[in-house]
Short mmCIF file of C-alpha atoms and ligand atoms in Angstrom, two decimals:
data_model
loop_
_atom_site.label_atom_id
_atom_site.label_comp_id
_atom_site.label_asym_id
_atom_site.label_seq_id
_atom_site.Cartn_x
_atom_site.Cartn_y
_atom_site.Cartn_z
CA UNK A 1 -2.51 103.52 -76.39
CA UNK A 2 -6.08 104.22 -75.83
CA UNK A 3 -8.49 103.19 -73.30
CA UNK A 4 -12.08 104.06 -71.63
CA UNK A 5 -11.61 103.23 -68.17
CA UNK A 6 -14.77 102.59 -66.04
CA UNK A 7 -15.02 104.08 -62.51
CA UNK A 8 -16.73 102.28 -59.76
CA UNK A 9 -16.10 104.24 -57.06
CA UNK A 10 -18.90 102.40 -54.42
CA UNK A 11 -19.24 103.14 -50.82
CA UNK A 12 -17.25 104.64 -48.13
CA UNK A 13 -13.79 105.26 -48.29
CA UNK A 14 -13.96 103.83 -52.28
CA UNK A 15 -14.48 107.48 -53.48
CA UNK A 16 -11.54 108.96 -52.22
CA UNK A 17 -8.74 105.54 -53.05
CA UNK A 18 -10.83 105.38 -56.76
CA UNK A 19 -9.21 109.02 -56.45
CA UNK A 20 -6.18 108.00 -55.87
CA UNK A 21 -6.28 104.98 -58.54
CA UNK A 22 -7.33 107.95 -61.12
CA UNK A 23 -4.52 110.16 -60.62
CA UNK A 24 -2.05 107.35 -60.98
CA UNK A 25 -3.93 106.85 -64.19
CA UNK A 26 -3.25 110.49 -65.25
CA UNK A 27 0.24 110.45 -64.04
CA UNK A 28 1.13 106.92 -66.26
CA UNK A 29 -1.04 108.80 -69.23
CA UNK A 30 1.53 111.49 -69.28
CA UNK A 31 4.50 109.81 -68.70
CA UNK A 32 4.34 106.81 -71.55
CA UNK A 33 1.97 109.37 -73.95
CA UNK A 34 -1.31 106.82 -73.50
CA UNK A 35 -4.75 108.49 -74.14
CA UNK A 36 -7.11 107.29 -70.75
CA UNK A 37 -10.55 107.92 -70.30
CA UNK A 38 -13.06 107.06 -67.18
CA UNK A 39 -16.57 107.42 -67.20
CA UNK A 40 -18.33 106.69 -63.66
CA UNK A 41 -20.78 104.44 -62.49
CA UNK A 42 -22.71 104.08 -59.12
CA UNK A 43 -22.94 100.25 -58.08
CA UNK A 44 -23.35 99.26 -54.06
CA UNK A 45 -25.29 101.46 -51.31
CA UNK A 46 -25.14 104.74 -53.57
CA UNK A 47 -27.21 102.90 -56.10
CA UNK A 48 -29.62 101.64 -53.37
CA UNK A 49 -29.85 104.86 -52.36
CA UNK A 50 -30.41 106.50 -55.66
CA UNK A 51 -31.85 103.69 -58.05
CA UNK A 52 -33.55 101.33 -55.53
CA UNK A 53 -31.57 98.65 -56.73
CA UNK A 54 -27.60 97.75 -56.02
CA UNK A 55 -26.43 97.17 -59.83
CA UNK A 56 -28.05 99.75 -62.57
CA UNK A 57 -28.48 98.36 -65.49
CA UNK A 58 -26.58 101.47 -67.16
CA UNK A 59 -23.74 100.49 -64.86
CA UNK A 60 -23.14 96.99 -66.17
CA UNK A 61 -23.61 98.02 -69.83
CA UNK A 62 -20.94 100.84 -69.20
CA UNK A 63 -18.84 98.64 -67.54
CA UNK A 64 -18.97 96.19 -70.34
CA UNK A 65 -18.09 98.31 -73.06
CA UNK A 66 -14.86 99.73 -71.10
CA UNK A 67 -11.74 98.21 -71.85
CA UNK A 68 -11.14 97.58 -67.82
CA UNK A 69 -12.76 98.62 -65.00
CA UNK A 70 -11.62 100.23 -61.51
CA UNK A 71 -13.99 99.48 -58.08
CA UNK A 72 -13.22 100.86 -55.08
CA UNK A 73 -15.48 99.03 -53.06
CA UNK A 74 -19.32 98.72 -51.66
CA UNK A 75 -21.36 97.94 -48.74
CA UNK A 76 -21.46 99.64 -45.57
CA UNK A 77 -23.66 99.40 -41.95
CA UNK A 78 -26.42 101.53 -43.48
CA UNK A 79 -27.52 98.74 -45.76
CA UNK A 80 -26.78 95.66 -43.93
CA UNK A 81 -30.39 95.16 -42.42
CA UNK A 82 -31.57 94.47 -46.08
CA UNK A 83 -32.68 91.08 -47.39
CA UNK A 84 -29.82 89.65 -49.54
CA UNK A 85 -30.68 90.03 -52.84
CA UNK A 86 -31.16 93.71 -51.85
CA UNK A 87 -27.69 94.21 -50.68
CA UNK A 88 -24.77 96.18 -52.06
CA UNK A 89 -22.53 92.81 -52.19
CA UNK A 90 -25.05 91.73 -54.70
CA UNK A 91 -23.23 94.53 -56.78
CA UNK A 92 -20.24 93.05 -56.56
CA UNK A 93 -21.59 89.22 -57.85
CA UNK A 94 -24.06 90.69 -60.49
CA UNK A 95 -20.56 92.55 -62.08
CA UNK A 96 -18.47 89.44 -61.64
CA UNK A 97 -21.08 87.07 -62.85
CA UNK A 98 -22.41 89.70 -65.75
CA UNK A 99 -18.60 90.02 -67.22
CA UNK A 100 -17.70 86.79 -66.67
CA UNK A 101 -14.98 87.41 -64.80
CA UNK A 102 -14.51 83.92 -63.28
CA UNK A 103 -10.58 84.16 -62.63
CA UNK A 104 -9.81 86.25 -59.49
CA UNK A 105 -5.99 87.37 -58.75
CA UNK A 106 -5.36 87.79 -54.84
CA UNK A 107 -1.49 88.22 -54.55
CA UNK A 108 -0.48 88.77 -51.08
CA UNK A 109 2.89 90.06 -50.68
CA UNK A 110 4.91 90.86 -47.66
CA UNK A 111 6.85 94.47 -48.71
CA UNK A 112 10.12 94.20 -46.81
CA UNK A 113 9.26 98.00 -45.92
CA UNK A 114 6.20 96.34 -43.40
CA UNK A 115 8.10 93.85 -42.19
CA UNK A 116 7.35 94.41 -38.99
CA UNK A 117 3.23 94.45 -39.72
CA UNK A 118 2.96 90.75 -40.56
CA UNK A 119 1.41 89.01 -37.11
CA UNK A 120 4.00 86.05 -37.26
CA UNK A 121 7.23 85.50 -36.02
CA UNK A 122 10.13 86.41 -37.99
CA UNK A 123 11.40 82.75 -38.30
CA UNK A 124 7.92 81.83 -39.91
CA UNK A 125 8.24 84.35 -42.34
CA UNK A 126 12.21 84.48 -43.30
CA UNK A 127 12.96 86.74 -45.68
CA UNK A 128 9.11 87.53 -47.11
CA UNK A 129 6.13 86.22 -48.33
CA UNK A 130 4.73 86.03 -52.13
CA UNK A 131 2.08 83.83 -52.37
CA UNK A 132 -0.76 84.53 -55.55
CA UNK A 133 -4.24 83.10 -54.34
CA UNK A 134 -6.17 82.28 -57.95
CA UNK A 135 -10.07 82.41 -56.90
CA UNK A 136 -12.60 80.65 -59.12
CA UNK A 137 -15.37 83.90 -58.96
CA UNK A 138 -18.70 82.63 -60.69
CA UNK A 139 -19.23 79.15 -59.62
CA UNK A 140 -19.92 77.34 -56.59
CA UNK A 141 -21.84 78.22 -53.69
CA UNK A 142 -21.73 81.69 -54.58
CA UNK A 143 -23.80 81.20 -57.23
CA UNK A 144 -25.67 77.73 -56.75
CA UNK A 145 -29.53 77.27 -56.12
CA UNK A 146 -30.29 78.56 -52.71
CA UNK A 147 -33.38 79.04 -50.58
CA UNK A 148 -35.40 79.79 -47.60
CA UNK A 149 -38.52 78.95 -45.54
CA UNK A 150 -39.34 80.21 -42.54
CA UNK A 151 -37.37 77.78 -40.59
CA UNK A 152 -35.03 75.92 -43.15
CA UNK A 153 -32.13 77.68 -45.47
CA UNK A 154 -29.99 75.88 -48.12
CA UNK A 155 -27.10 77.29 -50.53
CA UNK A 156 -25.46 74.82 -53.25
CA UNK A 157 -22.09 74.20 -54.25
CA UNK A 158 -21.88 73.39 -57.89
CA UNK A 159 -19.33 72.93 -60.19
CA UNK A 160 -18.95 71.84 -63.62
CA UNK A 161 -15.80 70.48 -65.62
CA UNK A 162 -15.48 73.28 -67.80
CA UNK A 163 -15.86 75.52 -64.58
CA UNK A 164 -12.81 73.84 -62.56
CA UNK A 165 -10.87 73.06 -65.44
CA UNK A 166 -10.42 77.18 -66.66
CA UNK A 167 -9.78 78.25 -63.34
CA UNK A 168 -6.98 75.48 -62.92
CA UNK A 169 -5.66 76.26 -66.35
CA UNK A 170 -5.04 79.47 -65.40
CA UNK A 171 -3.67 78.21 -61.93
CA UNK A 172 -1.44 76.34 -64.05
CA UNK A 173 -0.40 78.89 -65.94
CA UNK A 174 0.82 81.55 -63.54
CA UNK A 175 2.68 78.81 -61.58
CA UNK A 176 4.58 78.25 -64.87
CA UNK A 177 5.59 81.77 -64.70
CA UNK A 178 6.07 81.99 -60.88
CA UNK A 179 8.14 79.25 -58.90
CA UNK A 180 6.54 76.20 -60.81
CA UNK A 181 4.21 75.07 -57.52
CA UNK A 182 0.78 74.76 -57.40
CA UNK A 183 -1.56 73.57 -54.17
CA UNK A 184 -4.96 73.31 -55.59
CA UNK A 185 -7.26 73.20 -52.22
CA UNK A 186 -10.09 71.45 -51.42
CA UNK A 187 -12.43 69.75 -49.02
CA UNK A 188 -12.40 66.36 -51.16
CA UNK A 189 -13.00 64.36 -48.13
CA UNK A 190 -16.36 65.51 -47.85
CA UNK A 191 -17.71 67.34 -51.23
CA UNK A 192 -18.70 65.69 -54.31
CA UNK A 193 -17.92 68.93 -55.98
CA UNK A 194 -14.66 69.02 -54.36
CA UNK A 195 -14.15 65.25 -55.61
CA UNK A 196 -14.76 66.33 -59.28
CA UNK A 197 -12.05 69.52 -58.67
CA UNK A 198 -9.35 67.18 -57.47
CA UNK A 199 -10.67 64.62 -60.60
CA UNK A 200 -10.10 67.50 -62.91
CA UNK A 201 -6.34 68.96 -61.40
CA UNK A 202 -5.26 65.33 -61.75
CA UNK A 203 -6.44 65.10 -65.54
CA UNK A 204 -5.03 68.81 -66.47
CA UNK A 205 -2.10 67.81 -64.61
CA UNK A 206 -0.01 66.11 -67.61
CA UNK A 207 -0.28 69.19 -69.76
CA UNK A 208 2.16 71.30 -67.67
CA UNK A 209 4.39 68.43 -66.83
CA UNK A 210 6.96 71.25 -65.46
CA UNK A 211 4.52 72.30 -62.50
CA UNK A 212 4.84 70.08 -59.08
CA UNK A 213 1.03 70.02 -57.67
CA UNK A 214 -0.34 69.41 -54.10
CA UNK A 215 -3.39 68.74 -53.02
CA UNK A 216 -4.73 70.10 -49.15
CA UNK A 217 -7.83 70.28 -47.56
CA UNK A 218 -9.06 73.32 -46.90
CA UNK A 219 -9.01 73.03 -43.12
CA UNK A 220 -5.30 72.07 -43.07
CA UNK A 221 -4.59 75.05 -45.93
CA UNK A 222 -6.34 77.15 -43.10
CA UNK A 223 -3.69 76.08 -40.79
CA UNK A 224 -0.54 76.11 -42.74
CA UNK A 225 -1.14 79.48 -43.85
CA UNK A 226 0.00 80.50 -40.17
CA UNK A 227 1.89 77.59 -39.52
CA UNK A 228 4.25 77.27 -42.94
CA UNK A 229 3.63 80.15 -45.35
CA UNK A 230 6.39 80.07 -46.90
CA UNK A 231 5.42 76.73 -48.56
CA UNK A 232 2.94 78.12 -51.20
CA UNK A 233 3.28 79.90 -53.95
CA UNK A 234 0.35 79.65 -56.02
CA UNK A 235 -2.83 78.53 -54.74
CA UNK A 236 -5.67 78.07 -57.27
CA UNK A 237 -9.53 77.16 -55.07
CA UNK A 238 -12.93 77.49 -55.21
CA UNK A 239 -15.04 80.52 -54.92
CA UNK A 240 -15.93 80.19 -51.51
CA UNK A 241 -12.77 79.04 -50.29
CA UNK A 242 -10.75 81.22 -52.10
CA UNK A 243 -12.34 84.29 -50.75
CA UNK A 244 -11.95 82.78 -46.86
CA UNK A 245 -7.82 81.98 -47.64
CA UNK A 246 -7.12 85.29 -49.39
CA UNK A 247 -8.35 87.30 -46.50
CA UNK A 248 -6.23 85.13 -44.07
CA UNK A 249 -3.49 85.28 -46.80
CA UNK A 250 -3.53 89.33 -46.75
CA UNK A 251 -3.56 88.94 -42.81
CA UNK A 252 -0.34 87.40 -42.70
CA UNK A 253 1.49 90.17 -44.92
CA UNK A 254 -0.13 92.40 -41.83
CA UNK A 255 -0.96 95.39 -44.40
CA UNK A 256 -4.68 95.00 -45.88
CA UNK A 257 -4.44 98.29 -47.35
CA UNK A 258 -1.63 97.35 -49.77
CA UNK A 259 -3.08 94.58 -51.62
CA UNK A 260 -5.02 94.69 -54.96
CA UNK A 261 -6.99 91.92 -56.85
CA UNK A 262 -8.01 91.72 -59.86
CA UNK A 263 -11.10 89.32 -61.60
CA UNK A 264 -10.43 88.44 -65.17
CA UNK A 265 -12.65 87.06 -68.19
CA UNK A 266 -11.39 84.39 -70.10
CA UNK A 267 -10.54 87.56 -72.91
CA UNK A 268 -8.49 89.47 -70.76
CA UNK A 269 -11.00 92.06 -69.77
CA UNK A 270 -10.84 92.55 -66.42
CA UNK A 271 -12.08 94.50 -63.17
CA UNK A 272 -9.52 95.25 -60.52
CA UNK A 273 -10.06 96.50 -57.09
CA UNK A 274 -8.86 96.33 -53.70
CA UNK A 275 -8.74 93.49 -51.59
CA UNK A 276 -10.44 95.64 -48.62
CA UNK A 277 -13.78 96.68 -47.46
CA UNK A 278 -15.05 99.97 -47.36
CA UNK A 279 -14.19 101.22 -44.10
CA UNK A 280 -17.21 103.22 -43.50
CA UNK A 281 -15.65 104.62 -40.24
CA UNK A 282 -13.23 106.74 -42.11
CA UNK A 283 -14.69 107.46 -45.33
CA UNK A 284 -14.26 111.24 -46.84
CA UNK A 285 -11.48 111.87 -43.99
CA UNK A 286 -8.05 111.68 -46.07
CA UNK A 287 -7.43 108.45 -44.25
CA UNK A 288 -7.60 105.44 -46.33
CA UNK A 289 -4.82 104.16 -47.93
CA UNK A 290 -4.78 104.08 -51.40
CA UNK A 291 -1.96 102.05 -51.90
CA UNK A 292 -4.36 98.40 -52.81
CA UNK A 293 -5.79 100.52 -54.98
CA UNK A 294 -3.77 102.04 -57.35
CA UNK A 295 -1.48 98.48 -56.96
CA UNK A 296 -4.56 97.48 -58.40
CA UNK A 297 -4.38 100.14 -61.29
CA UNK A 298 -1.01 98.67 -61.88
CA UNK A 299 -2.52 94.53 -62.72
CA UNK A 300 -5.49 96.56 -65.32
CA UNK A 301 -2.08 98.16 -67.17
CA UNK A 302 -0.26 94.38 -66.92
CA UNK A 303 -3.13 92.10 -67.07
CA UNK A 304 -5.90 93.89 -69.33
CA UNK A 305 -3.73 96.56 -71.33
CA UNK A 306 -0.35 94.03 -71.22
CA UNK A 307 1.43 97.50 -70.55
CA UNK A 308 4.26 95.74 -68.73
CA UNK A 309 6.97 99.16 -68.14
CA UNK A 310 4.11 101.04 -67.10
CA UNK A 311 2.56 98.65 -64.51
CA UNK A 312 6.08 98.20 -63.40
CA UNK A 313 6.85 102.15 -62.91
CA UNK A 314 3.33 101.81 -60.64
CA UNK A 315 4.83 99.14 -58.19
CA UNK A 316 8.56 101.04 -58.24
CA UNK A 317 7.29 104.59 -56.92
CA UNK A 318 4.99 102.83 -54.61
CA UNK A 319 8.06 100.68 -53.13
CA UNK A 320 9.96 104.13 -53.39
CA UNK A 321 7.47 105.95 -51.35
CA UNK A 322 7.44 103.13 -48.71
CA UNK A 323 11.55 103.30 -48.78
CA UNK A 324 11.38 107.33 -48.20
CA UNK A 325 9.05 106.71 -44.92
CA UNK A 326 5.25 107.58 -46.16
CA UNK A 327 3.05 106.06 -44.09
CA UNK A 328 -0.68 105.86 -43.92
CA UNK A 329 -2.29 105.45 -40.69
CA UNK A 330 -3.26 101.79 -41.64
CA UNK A 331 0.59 101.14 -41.65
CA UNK A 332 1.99 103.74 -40.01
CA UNK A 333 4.91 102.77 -36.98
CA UNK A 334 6.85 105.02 -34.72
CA UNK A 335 9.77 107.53 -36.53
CA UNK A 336 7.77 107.29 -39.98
CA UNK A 337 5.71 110.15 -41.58
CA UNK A 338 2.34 109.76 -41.60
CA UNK A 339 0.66 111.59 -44.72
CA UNK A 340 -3.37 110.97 -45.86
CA UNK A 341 -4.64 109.07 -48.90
CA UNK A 342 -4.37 112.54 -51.39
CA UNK A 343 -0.40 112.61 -50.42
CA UNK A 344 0.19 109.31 -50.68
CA UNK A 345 -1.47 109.63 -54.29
CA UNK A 346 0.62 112.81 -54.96
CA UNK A 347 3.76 111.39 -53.45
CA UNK A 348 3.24 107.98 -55.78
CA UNK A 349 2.27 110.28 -58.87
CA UNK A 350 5.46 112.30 -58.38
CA UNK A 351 7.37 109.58 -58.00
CA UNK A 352 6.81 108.64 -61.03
C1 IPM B 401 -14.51 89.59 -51.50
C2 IPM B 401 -15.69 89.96 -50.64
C3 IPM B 401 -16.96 89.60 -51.39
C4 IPM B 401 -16.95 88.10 -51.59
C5 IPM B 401 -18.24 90.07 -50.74
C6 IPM B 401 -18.22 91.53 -50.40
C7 IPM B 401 -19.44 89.72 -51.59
O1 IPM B 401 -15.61 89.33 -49.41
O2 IPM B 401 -14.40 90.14 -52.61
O3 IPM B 401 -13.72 88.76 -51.07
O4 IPM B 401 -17.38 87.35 -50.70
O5 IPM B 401 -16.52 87.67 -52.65
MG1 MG B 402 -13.82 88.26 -49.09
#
C-alpha cells in the first residue's frame, strides 16, 4: 500500500516521539512491503516563531492532501503570555476544525504491565480498565461566538442536530463493536445545548436497538470515573467535556505517556497524536516516552489505512517490550530497565 504521511512534529518533546512514531512507520513499511512517505510541517510555537502565525497556511494544505497525519504536540511556557488567537493551541483547533475532524478517539487502557501506576486501589480497578472516550472536536464551546471587553468575557456552547447526532452515531457504532454500552454525558440539567444532545441520543437510540445507553451528568461522570471505572466502556460527550474526562480517564490508567488519540473526518481521514502535552522540561533529552505516540501510529494504520495485522503487530511489540522490562522514566518502577525514547523506538522497531 501507499501513503504520504504528514509530520507535525510541534513543540518540545514532539520532535523526538514524532521520531519515534516515524521509525515505527519504517519498521511496519518493511515488514508488510507498504510504500510510506512523510513530508513535515511546522504548526504550534515553531511556527510562531518562524511564520508569525501558529497554523501556516502551507501546513494545512499539506496536511490535507496526506492520506493521515502524525502530531506530536504544541505549546510550551515561551508562548503562553500571548493573546489567544495568537497561541500555539490555536494550531491544534485551526487543524481539527480545517479537516473536519469532528470525531476524537481517547482510549484509555490500563496495560496489566503498569498495574501498579494507576492511582486507585486495586479493588476499584479489578482486573483492568478499557474504557474509549469518543470526543465531539469542532462544536461547542470550543468553537462558539466568544468575546471580550475590558471587564466582561463570554464563550458559547452551540450545538446543532447534525453536530450531536454524527458524533453519537459513531458513539454508537464503536459500542456495537466493543461491549455494547454506551453513557452519553451531559450537563442536561442546566444546558439547553445539553437538552438537545440528550433529545438527539434518545431519537438515534432505536437504530442500534443492541446497545444499552445511560445518560450522566457530567459532574457525577467526574466522580464515577474514580469512584466505579469499571462501569464504562464507551463514553461518547461534548467537546469541552470530553477533553476534561479523557484527561481524568488517562489519569486513572496512571501512564499518560502510553495513550494515543486519534480525530477522524467523517471519510476516514484522520490525524492521530498523543494524548500528552509537550513537556517542555525535557524536550531534546532522550526522555519522553514515545510509547502514546507510535500507539498512535498504530489507530492511522487501523482507522485511516484499515491495515488491521499491521496496527496489531504495533500494539504486540509494544506489550512485548513492556513484558521484557523497558521502562521509560515516565513509567519506570524499581528492578525495571530504564532506556530513553530512541531505545524504546529501537526496542519496539525490533520487536517487530
Ligand atoms: C487536548 C488539549 C487541547 C484541547 C488544547 C491543547 C487546545 O487539551 O487535545 O485535549 O483542549 O482540546
Ligand atoms: Mg485536553
Amino acid at each position: 500500500m501507499k501513503k504520504h504521511i504528514a509530520l507535525v512534529p510541534g513543540d518540545g518533546i514532539g520532535p523526538d516521539i514524532v521520531r519515534e512514531g516515524v521509525k515505527i512507520l519504517s519498521a511496519i513499511a518493511e515488514k508488510f512491503s507498504h510504500d510510506f512517505t512523510t513530508s513535515s510541517y511546522v504548526a504550534g510555537g515553531v511556527a510562531l516563531d518562524s511564520e508569525g502565525i501558529p497554523l501556516p497556511e502551507a501546513t494545512l494544505d499539506g496536511c490535507k492532501q496526506s492520506d493521515g497525519v502524525l502530531l506530536g504536540a504544541v505549546g510550551g511556557p515561551k508562548w503562553d503570555t500571548l493573546p489567544s488567537h495568537l497561541r500555539p493551541e490555536k494550531a491544534l483547533l485551526g487543524l481539527r476544525g480545517g479537516m473536519g475532524l469532528f470525531c476524537n478517539l481517547r482510549p484509555a487502557i490500563l496495560y496489566k504491565q503498569l498495574s501498579g501506576a494507576c492511582p486507585l486501589k486495586r479493588e476499584i480497578i479489578g482486573d483492568g480498565l478499557d474504557i474509549m472516550v469518543v470526543r465531539e472536536l469542532t462544536g461547542g464551546i470550543y468553537f462558539g461566538e466568544r468575546g471580550r471587553s475590558e471587564d466582561r468575557a463570554y464563550d458559547t456552547m452551540a450545538y446543532t442536530v447534525t453536530e450531536v447526532e454524527r458524533i453519537v452515531r459513531k458513539g454508537f457504532e464503536i459500542a456495537q463493536k466493543r461491549s455494547k454500552l454506551l453513557c452519553s454525558v451531559d450537563k442536561a440539567n442546566i444546558l439547553n445545548s445539553s437538552q438537545l444532545w440528550r433529545e438527539v441520543v434518545q431519537r438515534v437510540q432505536s437504530e442500534y436497538p443492541d446497545v444499552e445507553v445511560s445518560h450522566m451528568y457530567v459532574d457525577n461522570a467526574a466522580m464515577q470515573l474514580v469512584r466505579n471505572p469499571r462501569q464504562f466502556d464507551v463514553i461518547v460527550t461534548s467537546n469541552m467535556f470530553g477533553d476534561i474526562l479523557s484527561d481524568e480517564a488517562s489519569q486513572i490508567t496512571g501512564s499518560i505517556g502510553m495513550l494515543p488519540s486519534a480525530s477522524l473526518a467523517e471519510d476516514g481521514f484522520g490525524m492521530y497524536e498523543p494524548i500528552h502535552g509537550s513537556a517542555p522540561d525535557i524536550a531534546g533529552k532522550d526522555l519522553a516516552n514515545p510509547i502514546a505516540t507510535i500507539l498512535s501510529v498504530a489507530m492511522m494504520l487501523r482507522y485511516s489505512f484499515s491495515l488491521f495485522e499491521e496496527a496489531d503487530a504495533i500494539e504486540n511489540a509494544v506489550s512485548s517490550v513492556l513484558d521484557e522490562g523497558y521502562r521509560t522514566a515516565d513509567i519506570y518502577t524499581d528492578g525495571m530497565k530504564k532506556v530513553g525514547t530512541s531505545e524504546m523506538g529501537n526496542l519496539i522497531a525490533q520487536a517487530l
